[in-house]
Structures are given as structure tokens and as C-alpha cells.
JSON list of C-alpha atoms in Angstrom, two decimals:
[
{"chain": "C", "resi": 2, "resn": "MET", "atom": "CA", "xyz": [-89.20, -2.70, 6.62]},
{"chain": "C", "resi": 3, "resn": "ILE", "atom": "CA", "xyz": [-88.31, -0.15, 4.00]},
{"chain": "C", "resi": 4, "resn": "PRO", "atom": "CA", "xyz": [-86.46, 3.00, 5.47]},
{"chain": "C", "resi": 5, "resn": "HIS", "atom": "CA", "xyz": [-88.27, 6.09, 4.90]},
{"chain": "C", "resi": 6, "resn": "GLU", "atom": "CA", "xyz": [-86.91, 8.69, 2.37]},
{"chain": "C", "resi": 7, "resn": "SER", "atom": "CA", "xyz": [-86.72, 11.15, 5.26]},
{"chain": "C", "resi": 8, "resn": "ASP", "atom": "CA", "xyz": [-84.72, 8.92, 7.58]},
{"chain": "C", "resi": 9, "resn": "VAL", "atom": "CA", "xyz": [-82.14, 8.37, 4.85]},
{"chain": "C", "resi": 10, "resn": "LYS", "atom": "CA", "xyz": [-81.76, 12.09, 4.24]},
{"chain": "C", "resi": 11, "resn": "GLU", "atom": "CA", "xyz": [-81.41, 12.62, 8.03]},
{"chain": "C", "resi": 12, "resn": "GLU", "atom": "CA", "xyz": [-78.67, 9.92, 8.20]},
{"chain": "C", "resi": 13, "resn": "ARG", "atom": "CA", "xyz": [-76.71, 11.53, 5.14]},
{"chain": "C", "resi": 14, "resn": "ALA", "atom": "CA", "xyz": [-77.08, 14.93, 6.73]},
{"chain": "C", "resi": 15, "resn": "SER", "atom": "CA", "xyz": [-75.78, 13.66, 10.03]},
{"chain": "C", "resi": 16, "resn": "LEU", "atom": "CA", "xyz": [-72.83, 11.84, 8.35]},
{"chain": "C", "resi": 17, "resn": "LYS", "atom": "CA", "xyz": [-72.18, 15.17, 6.38]},
{"chain": "C", "resi": 18, "resn": "VAL", "atom": "CA", "xyz": [-72.12, 17.11, 9.65]},
{"chain": "C", "resi": 19, "resn": "TRP", "atom": "CA", "xyz": [-69.86, 14.54, 11.34]},
{"chain": "C", "resi": 20, "resn": "ARG", "atom": "CA", "xyz": [-67.33, 14.63, 8.30]},
{"chain": "C", "resi": 21, "resn": "SER", "atom": "CA", "xyz": [-67.43, 18.45, 8.52]},
{"chain": "C", "resi": 22, "resn": "TRP", "atom": "CA", "xyz": [-66.53, 18.15, 12.28]},
{"chain": "C", "resi": 23, "resn": "GLN", "atom": "CA", "xyz": [-63.84, 15.84, 11.70]},
{"chain": "C", "resi": 24, "resn": "GLU", "atom": "CA", "xyz": [-62.23, 17.78, 9.06]},
{"chain": "C", "resi": 25, "resn": "ASN", "atom": "CA", "xyz": [-62.25, 20.83, 11.14]},
{"chain": "C", "resi": 26, "resn": "LEU", "atom": "CA", "xyz": [-60.76, 18.87, 13.99]},
{"chain": "C", "resi": 27, "resn": "ILE", "atom": "CA", "xyz": [-57.93, 17.67, 11.76]},
{"chain": "C", "resi": 28, "resn": "LEU", "atom": "CA", "xyz": [-57.17, 21.14, 10.42]},
{"chain": "C", "resi": 29, "resn": "ILE", "atom": "CA", "xyz": [-57.12, 22.59, 14.00]},
{"chain": "C", "resi": 30, "resn": "ALA", "atom": "CA", "xyz": [-54.63, 19.65, 14.91]},
{"chain": "C", "resi": 31, "resn": "ILE", "atom": "CA", "xyz": [-52.43, 20.48, 11.98]},
{"chain": "C", "resi": 32, "resn": "ALA", "atom": "CA", "xyz": [-52.61, 24.20, 12.76]},
{"chain": "C", "resi": 33, "resn": "LEU", "atom": "CA", "xyz": [-51.53, 23.52, 16.49]},
{"chain": "C", "resi": 34, "resn": "CYS", "atom": "CA", "xyz": [-48.77, 21.31, 15.32]},
{"chain": "C", "resi": 35, "resn": "LEU", "atom": "CA", "xyz": [-47.41, 23.81, 12.80]},
{"chain": "C", "resi": 36, "resn": "ALA", "atom": "CA", "xyz": [-47.53, 26.62, 15.40]},
{"chain": "C", "resi": 37, "resn": "PHE", "atom": "CA", "xyz": [-45.78, 24.58, 17.94]},
{"chain": "C", "resi": 38, "resn": "PHE", "atom": "CA", "xyz": [-42.99, 23.64, 15.42]},
{"chain": "C", "resi": 39, "resn": "ILE", "atom": "CA", "xyz": [-42.62, 27.23, 14.25]},
{"chain": "C", "resi": 40, "resn": "ARG", "atom": "CA", "xyz": [-42.51, 28.66, 17.69]},
{"chain": "C", "resi": 41, "resn": "THR", "atom": "CA", "xyz": [-40.17, 25.99, 18.82]},
{"chain": "C", "resi": 42, "resn": "PHE", "atom": "CA", "xyz": [-37.59, 25.97, 15.91]},
{"chain": "C", "resi": 43, "resn": "ILE", "atom": "CA", "xyz": [-38.22, 29.01, 13.65]},
{"chain": "C", "resi": 44, "resn": "ALA", "atom": "CA", "xyz": [-39.57, 32.11, 15.26]},
{"chain": "C", "resi": 45, "resn": "GLU", "atom": "CA", "xyz": [-41.61, 33.31, 18.22]},
{"chain": "C", "resi": 46, "resn": "PRO", "atom": "CA", "xyz": [-43.02, 36.77, 19.35]},
{"chain": "C", "resi": 47, "resn": "ARG", "atom": "CA", "xyz": [-41.80, 38.47, 22.38]},
{"chain": "C", "resi": 48, "resn": "TYR", "atom": "CA", "xyz": [-42.77, 41.51, 24.46]},
{"chain": "C", "resi": 49, "resn": "ILE", "atom": "CA", "xyz": [-40.27, 44.16, 25.69]},
{"chain": "C", "resi": 50, "resn": "PRO", "atom": "CA", "xyz": [-40.97, 44.52, 29.63]},
{"chain": "C", "resi": 51, "resn": "SER", "atom": "CA", "xyz": [-38.55, 47.10, 30.49]},
{"chain": "C", "resi": 52, "resn": "ASP", "atom": "CA", "xyz": [-36.58, 50.29, 29.32]},
{"chain": "C", "resi": 53, "resn": "SER", "atom": "CA", "xyz": [-33.25, 48.55, 29.22]},
{"chain": "C", "resi": 54, "resn": "MET", "atom": "CA", "xyz": [-32.91, 48.71, 25.46]},
{"chain": "C", "resi": 55, "resn": "LEU", "atom": "CA", "xyz": [-34.14, 52.40, 24.98]},
{"chain": "C", "resi": 56, "resn": "PRO", "atom": "CA", "xyz": [-33.93, 54.07, 22.55]},
{"chain": "C", "resi": 57, "resn": "THR", "atom": "CA", "xyz": [-33.89, 51.03, 20.21]},
{"chain": "C", "resi": 58, "resn": "LEU", "atom": "CA", "xyz": [-36.70, 49.23, 21.83]},
{"chain": "C", "resi": 59, "resn": "HIS", "atom": "CA", "xyz": [-39.35, 50.70, 24.14]},
{"chain": "C", "resi": 60, "resn": "THR", "atom": "CA", "xyz": [-41.47, 48.98, 26.97]},
{"chain": "C", "resi": 61, "resn": "GLY", "atom": "CA", "xyz": [-44.46, 47.40, 25.33]},
{"chain": "C", "resi": 62, "resn": "ASP", "atom": "CA", "xyz": [-42.74, 46.68, 21.86]},
{"chain": "C", "resi": 63, "resn": "ARG", "atom": "CA", "xyz": [-43.73, 43.38, 20.48]},
{"chain": "C", "resi": 64, "resn": "LEU", "atom": "CA", "xyz": [-40.99, 41.59, 18.30]},
{"chain": "C", "resi": 65, "resn": "VAL", "atom": "CA", "xyz": [-40.37, 38.46, 16.24]},
{"chain": "C", "resi": 66, "resn": "VAL", "atom": "CA", "xyz": [-37.27, 36.51, 17.50]},
{"chain": "C", "resi": 67, "resn": "GLU", "atom": "CA", "xyz": [-35.93, 34.40, 14.62]},
{"chain": "C", "resi": 68, "resn": "LYS", "atom": "CA", "xyz": [-34.16, 31.13, 15.89]},
{"chain": "C", "resi": 69, "resn": "ILE", "atom": "CA", "xyz": [-32.65, 29.66, 12.72]},
{"chain": "C", "resi": 70, "resn": "SER", "atom": "CA", "xyz": [-29.63, 31.81, 11.74]},
{"chain": "C", "resi": 71, "resn": "TYR", "atom": "CA", "xyz": [-27.59, 31.00, 15.13]},
{"chain": "C", "resi": 72, "resn": "HIS", "atom": "CA", "xyz": [-27.54, 27.31, 14.15]},
{"chain": "C", "resi": 73, "resn": "PHE", "atom": "CA", "xyz": [-25.35, 28.28, 11.31]},
{"chain": "C", "resi": 74, "resn": "HIS", "atom": "CA", "xyz": [-23.22, 31.10, 12.89]},
{"chain": "C", "resi": 75, "resn": "PRO", "atom": "CA", "xyz": [-22.70, 32.61, 16.44]},
{"chain": "C", "resi": 76, "resn": "PRO", "atom": "CA", "xyz": [-24.19, 36.01, 17.28]},
{"chain": "C", "resi": 77, "resn": "ILE", "atom": "CA", "xyz": [-22.04, 38.88, 16.31]},
{"chain": "C", "resi": 78, "resn": "THR", "atom": "CA", "xyz": [-21.20, 42.15, 17.81]},
{"chain": "C", "resi": 79, "resn": "GLY", "atom": "CA", "xyz": [-24.08, 44.45, 17.57]},
{"chain": "C", "resi": 80, "resn": "ASP", "atom": "CA", "xyz": [-26.79, 41.77, 17.37]},
{"chain": "C", "resi": 81, "resn": "ILE", "atom": "CA", "xyz": [-29.80, 42.23, 19.53]},
{"chain": "C", "resi": 82, "resn": "ILE", "atom": "CA", "xyz": [-30.54, 38.74, 21.08]},
{"chain": "C", "resi": 83, "resn": "VAL", "atom": "CA", "xyz": [-32.96, 37.30, 23.38]},
{"chain": "C", "resi": 84, "resn": "PHE", "atom": "CA", "xyz": [-31.86, 34.70, 25.93]},
{"chain": "C", "resi": 85, "resn": "GLN", "atom": "CA", "xyz": [-32.62, 32.65, 28.88]},
{"chain": "C", "resi": 86, "resn": "PRO", "atom": "CA", "xyz": [-31.09, 34.03, 32.19]},
{"chain": "C", "resi": 87, "resn": "PRO", "atom": "CA", "xyz": [-27.69, 32.57, 32.95]},
{"chain": "C", "resi": 88, "resn": "ALA", "atom": "CA", "xyz": [-27.08, 30.76, 36.32]},
{"chain": "C", "resi": 89, "resn": "GLU", "atom": "CA", "xyz": [-26.29, 33.86, 38.13]},
{"chain": "C", "resi": 90, "resn": "LEU", "atom": "CA", "xyz": [-29.54, 35.58, 37.43]},
{"chain": "C", "resi": 91, "resn": "GLN", "atom": "CA", "xyz": [-31.39, 32.40, 38.28]},
{"chain": "C", "resi": 92, "resn": "ARG", "atom": "CA", "xyz": [-29.64, 32.47, 41.60]},
{"chain": "C", "resi": 93, "resn": "ARG", "atom": "CA", "xyz": [-30.94, 36.01, 42.17]},
{"chain": "C", "resi": 94, "resn": "GLY", "atom": "CA", "xyz": [-34.44, 34.81, 41.64]},
{"chain": "C", "resi": 95, "resn": "TYR", "atom": "CA", "xyz": [-35.26, 35.14, 37.92]},
{"chain": "C", "resi": 96, "resn": "PRO", "atom": "CA", "xyz": [-37.05, 32.22, 36.66]},
{"chain": "C", "resi": 97, "resn": "LYS", "atom": "CA", "xyz": [-35.38, 30.13, 33.81]},
{"chain": "C", "resi": 98, "resn": "ASP", "atom": "CA", "xyz": [-38.35, 30.87, 31.31]},
{"chain": "C", "resi": 99, "resn": "GLN", "atom": "CA", "xyz": [-37.99, 34.73, 31.81]},
{"chain": "C", "resi": 100, "resn": "ALA", "atom": "CA", "xyz": [-36.41, 35.87, 28.55]},
{"chain": "C", "resi": 101, "resn": "PHE", "atom": "CA", "xyz": [-33.92, 38.74, 28.60]},
{"chain": "C", "resi": 102, "resn": "ILE", "atom": "CA", "xyz": [-33.04, 41.03, 25.61]},
{"chain": "C", "resi": 103, "resn": "LYS", "atom": "CA", "xyz": [-29.72, 42.83, 25.13]},
{"chain": "C", "resi": 104, "resn": "ARG", "atom": "CA", "xyz": [-27.16, 43.62, 22.56]},
{"chain": "C", "resi": 105, "resn": "VAL", "atom": "CA", "xyz": [-23.98, 41.65, 21.86]},
{"chain": "C", "resi": 106, "resn": "ILE", "atom": "CA", "xyz": [-20.89, 43.62, 22.77]},
{"chain": "C", "resi": 107, "resn": "GLY", "atom": "CA", "xyz": [-18.04, 41.23, 23.16]},
{"chain": "C", "resi": 108, "resn": "GLN", "atom": "CA", "xyz": [-17.46, 37.71, 21.61]},
{"chain": "C", "resi": 109, "resn": "PRO", "atom": "CA", "xyz": [-15.41, 34.84, 22.79]},
{"chain": "C", "resi": 110, "resn": "GLY", "atom": "CA", "xyz": [-11.75, 35.90, 23.12]},
{"chain": "C", "resi": 111, "resn": "GLU", "atom": "CA", "xyz": [-12.56, 39.75, 23.01]},
{"chain": "C", "resi": 112, "resn": "VAL", "atom": "CA", "xyz": [-11.79, 42.18, 25.70]},
{"chain": "C", "resi": 113, "resn": "VAL", "atom": "CA", "xyz": [-14.45, 44.45, 26.93]},
{"chain": "C", "resi": 114, "resn": "SER", "atom": "CA", "xyz": [-14.02, 47.58, 29.10]},
{"chain": "C", "resi": 115, "resn": "VAL", "atom": "CA", "xyz": [-15.82, 50.84, 30.07]},
{"chain": "C", "resi": 116, "resn": "ALA", "atom": "CA", "xyz": [-13.95, 54.11, 30.70]},
{"chain": "C", "resi": 117, "resn": "SER", "atom": "CA", "xyz": [-14.73, 57.75, 30.50]},
{"chain": "C", "resi": 118, "resn": "GLY", "atom": "CA", "xyz": [-18.33, 57.14, 29.09]},
{"chain": "C", "resi": 119, "resn": "LYS", "atom": "CA", "xyz": [-17.24, 54.83, 26.25]},
{"chain": "C", "resi": 120, "resn": "VAL", "atom": "CA", "xyz": [-17.41, 51.01, 25.69]},
{"chain": "C", "resi": 121, "resn": "TYR", "atom": "CA", "xyz": [-14.11, 49.63, 24.48]},
{"chain": "C", "resi": 122, "resn": "LEU", "atom": "CA", "xyz": [-13.58, 46.33, 22.46]},
{"chain": "C", "resi": 123, "resn": "ASN", "atom": "CA", "xyz": [-10.10, 45.06, 22.31]},
{"chain": "C", "resi": 124, "resn": "GLY", "atom": "CA", "xyz": [-8.86, 48.55, 23.44]},
{"chain": "C", "resi": 125, "resn": "GLN", "atom": "CA", "xyz": [-10.86, 50.37, 20.75]},
{"chain": "C", "resi": 126, "resn": "PRO", "atom": "CA", "xyz": [-13.93, 52.57, 21.48]},
{"chain": "C", "resi": 127, "resn": "LEU", "atom": "CA", "xyz": [-17.11, 51.31, 20.06]},
{"chain": "C", "resi": 128, "resn": "ALA", "atom": "CA", "xyz": [-19.10, 53.67, 17.72]},
{"chain": "C", "resi": 129, "resn": "GLU", "atom": "CA", "xyz": [-22.69, 53.39, 19.36]},
{"chain": "C", "resi": 130, "resn": "ASP", "atom": "CA", "xyz": [-25.16, 55.61, 17.98]},
{"chain": "C", "resi": 131, "resn": "TYR", "atom": "CA", "xyz": [-27.97, 53.50, 19.32]},
{"chain": "C", "resi": 132, "resn": "ILE", "atom": "CA", "xyz": [-27.28, 54.14, 23.01]},
{"chain": "C", "resi": 133, "resn": "ALA", "atom": "CA", "xyz": [-29.62, 56.33, 25.29]},
{"chain": "C", "resi": 134, "resn": "GLU", "atom": "CA", "xyz": [-26.73, 58.01, 27.00]},
{"chain": "C", "resi": 135, "resn": "PRO", "atom": "CA", "xyz": [-22.93, 57.09, 27.64]},
{"chain": "C", "resi": 136, "resn": "PRO", "atom": "CA", "xyz": [-22.31, 54.66, 30.43]},
{"chain": "C", "resi": 137, "resn": "ASN", "atom": "CA", "xyz": [-21.54, 56.48, 33.79]},
{"chain": "C", "resi": 138, "resn": "GLN", "atom": "CA", "xyz": [-19.61, 53.69, 35.60]},
{"chain": "C", "resi": 139, "resn": "PRO", "atom": "CA", "xyz": [-16.14, 52.37, 34.55]},
{"chain": "C", "resi": 140, "resn": "TYR", "atom": "CA", "xyz": [-15.72, 48.71, 34.05]},
{"chain": "C", "resi": 141, "resn": "GLN", "atom": "CA", "xyz": [-12.42, 46.83, 34.24]},
{"chain": "C", "resi": 142, "resn": "PRO", "atom": "CA", "xyz": [-11.24, 45.13, 31.16]},
{"chain": "C", "resi": 143, "resn": "VAL", "atom": "CA", "xyz": [-12.46, 41.52, 30.96]},
{"chain": "C", "resi": 144, "resn": "LYS", "atom": "CA", "xyz": [-11.75, 38.84, 28.30]},
{"chain": "C", "resi": 145, "resn": "VAL", "atom": "CA", "xyz": [-14.89, 36.88, 27.13]},
{"chain": "C", "resi": 146, "resn": "PRO", "atom": "CA", "xyz": [-14.64, 33.13, 27.72]},
{"chain": "C", "resi": 147, "resn": "GLU", "atom": "CA", "xyz": [-14.88, 30.53, 25.02]},
{"chain": "C", "resi": 148, "resn": "ASP", "atom": "CA", "xyz": [-18.68, 29.94, 24.11]},
{"chain": "C", "resi": 149, "resn": "GLU", "atom": "CA", "xyz": [-19.80, 33.05, 26.04]},
{"chain": "C", "resi": 150, "resn": "PHE", "atom": "CA", "xyz": [-20.83, 36.62, 25.33]},
{"chain": "C", "resi": 151, "resn": "PHE", "atom": "CA", "xyz": [-20.72, 40.00, 26.97]},
{"chain": "C", "resi": 152, "resn": "VAL", "atom": "CA", "xyz": [-24.03, 41.69, 26.50]},
{"chain": "C", "resi": 153, "resn": "MET", "atom": "CA", "xyz": [-25.35, 45.08, 27.45]},
{"chain": "C", "resi": 154, "resn": "GLY", "atom": "CA", "xyz": [-28.65, 47.00, 27.28]},
{"chain": "C", "resi": 155, "resn": "ASP", "atom": "CA", "xyz": [-28.79, 50.27, 24.97]},
{"chain": "C", "resi": 156, "resn": "ASN", "atom": "CA", "xyz": [-29.86, 52.24, 28.11]},
{"chain": "C", "resi": 157, "resn": "ARG", "atom": "CA", "xyz": [-26.42, 51.93, 29.44]},
{"chain": "C", "resi": 158, "resn": "ASN", "atom": "CA", "xyz": [-27.31, 53.34, 32.90]},
{"chain": "C", "resi": 159, "resn": "ASP", "atom": "CA", "xyz": [-30.47, 51.36, 33.42]},
{"chain": "C", "resi": 160, "resn": "SER", "atom": "CA", "xyz": [-29.63, 47.75, 32.40]},
{"chain": "C", "resi": 161, "resn": "ASN", "atom": "CA", "xyz": [-29.22, 44.57, 34.04]},
{"chain": "C", "resi": 162, "resn": "ASP", "atom": "CA", "xyz": [-26.52, 43.25, 32.03]},
{"chain": "C", "resi": 163, "resn": "SER", "atom": "CA", "xyz": [-23.03, 41.39, 31.89]},
{"chain": "C", "resi": 164, "resn": "ARG", "atom": "CA", "xyz": [-21.45, 44.12, 33.91]},
{"chain": "C", "resi": 165, "resn": "TYR", "atom": "CA", "xyz": [-23.59, 43.01, 36.89]},
{"chain": "C", "resi": 166, "resn": "TRP", "atom": "CA", "xyz": [-24.18, 39.24, 36.42]},
{"chain": "C", "resi": 167, "resn": "GLY", "atom": "CA", "xyz": [-21.22, 38.11, 34.13]},
{"chain": "C", "resi": 168, "resn": "PHE", "atom": "CA", "xyz": [-21.02, 36.44, 30.73]},
{"chain": "C", "resi": 169, "resn": "LEU", "atom": "CA", "xyz": [-23.80, 34.84, 28.72]},
{"chain": "C", "resi": 170, "resn": "PRO", "atom": "CA", "xyz": [-23.34, 31.28, 27.73]},
{"chain": "C", "resi": 171, "resn": "ARG", "atom": "CA", "xyz": [-24.00, 30.54, 24.05]},
{"chain": "C", "resi": 172, "resn": "GLU", "atom": "CA", "xyz": [-26.48, 27.84, 25.13]},
{"chain": "C", "resi": 173, "resn": "ASN", "atom": "CA", "xyz": [-28.75, 30.27, 26.63]},
{"chain": "C", "resi": 174, "resn": "VAL", "atom": "CA", "xyz": [-29.38, 32.20, 23.42]},
{"chain": "C", "resi": 175, "resn": "ILE", "atom": "CA", "xyz": [-32.83, 31.66, 22.13]},
{"chain": "C", "resi": 176, "resn": "GLY", "atom": "CA", "xyz": [-32.54, 33.87, 18.99]},
{"chain": "C", "resi": 177, "resn": "ARG", "atom": "CA", "xyz": [-32.02, 37.21, 17.28]},
{"chain": "C", "resi": 178, "resn": "ALA", "atom": "CA", "xyz": [-34.52, 39.98, 17.46]},
{"chain": "C", "resi": 179, "resn": "ALA", "atom": "CA", "xyz": [-35.41, 40.41, 13.84]},
{"chain": "C", "resi": 180, "resn": "PHE", "atom": "CA", "xyz": [-38.68, 42.50, 13.42]},
{"chain": "C", "resi": 181, "resn": "ARG", "atom": "CA", "xyz": [-40.77, 44.80, 15.56]},
{"chain": "C", "resi": 182, "resn": "PHE", "atom": "CA", "xyz": [-44.58, 44.30, 14.62]},
{"chain": "C", "resi": 183, "resn": "TRP", "atom": "CA", "xyz": [-46.10, 46.36, 17.42]},
{"chain": "C", "resi": 184, "resn": "PRO", "atom": "CA", "xyz": [-46.65, 49.28, 17.76]},
{"chain": "C", "resi": 185, "resn": "LEU", "atom": "CA", "xyz": [-47.69, 49.84, 14.12]},
{"chain": "C", "resi": 186, "resn": "ASP", "atom": "CA", "xyz": [-46.07, 53.40, 13.76]},
{"chain": "C", "resi": 187, "resn": "ARG", "atom": "CA", "xyz": [-42.65, 51.83, 14.57]},
{"chain": "C", "resi": 188, "resn": "ILE", "atom": "CA", "xyz": [-43.14, 48.56, 12.56]},
{"chain": "C", "resi": 189, "resn": "GLY", "atom": "CA", "xyz": [-39.96, 47.36, 10.78]},
{"chain": "C", "resi": 190, "resn": "PHE", "atom": "CA", "xyz": [-36.71, 45.34, 10.87]},
{"chain": "C", "resi": 191, "resn": "ILE", "atom": "CA", "xyz": [-34.45, 45.72, 13.89]}
]
């Protein structure tokens, strides 16, 4: 029996549709793998949930957090970093996967204190043109341990930071806040 020409055309059309679906599924799988790789190792978006970083960052801001640079050098004073909560915050009920965002104030070996409305680093007042208002509570001098950081929010009087829960281990650092992409009227590098 000789196949009809219409049957051959239908078979070719079915094969063409199947190949198209197959190609689309492969492209989707590749896109998902790339997205997973980029988010895990290179950069990821984050949402600012509180006012602790005012006036630099506002509630609702959306950022890109880059994850590469800290593989080559540690965070430096002034960097705005995103991190997983340290053990003390987890003991207080914060989930391990809830990200925090603060500014690095002290690096390992440095001494941080707060007095008379100023933050001091190694006995010298920091020039902080980025804070909402001067801190209203003193904080006795502390030396930052090796592989840890002292972090504070820019909204000094409304920030759950190292003054209340201690030092941030380097291993908890996710990355550096690099770019604000929302809202559009404040888009730009941080």
C-alpha cells in the first residue's frame, strides 16, 4: 500500500512541530541553568524591606547584589553588604535565609565605638555624610575579631545591627549592593 501524499505531509508537519517543541524545551532548560548559575555565583536581585538604611536605601528599593568581588578581597569600610543573619540573630528567631543589608564600619583588628553622636574607628571619627541622623546611644570600644566585621545601618537610630547582635562572620556575607534598579527615578550605582 502506497502512503497517501496527505499522510506524508501530516507526518512531516508533526515531526516539525515536535522538533520545534524539543528546541524550545532545550532553550528553556539552558535559560534556567544560566539563571541558576548567575544567581548562585555572580549576582542576584534583592528587595529592601525596612528603613534601616535610610537615606541611602528606601523601603521597597530593589538592588542587584554582586557576589564576585569578595572572592578576591574582603569587604572594606563603607561597603554596603548583604548577608545571612549571624547565629545570634538566628537564635532570636530570624530565619537563616533572611538577608540583611548594612554598611561595613569596622574590619578585622579595628576598634569601633560610638560617643557624642559620632562613630569612631580606631579613635578617629568617621566622616558620615550618608547617615539619617547621628547615633543617639553610646557604644563602648570593641575590637573586631579576625574574619568578622562590624556593620551598621545608615539610619543609626533605627537599625538592628552589630551594636545589638555582635560581629558579622565573613562567611555570612552574600555580596555587595552594587546597583539600584527600582524605583526608576533613583536607578543607579550604589
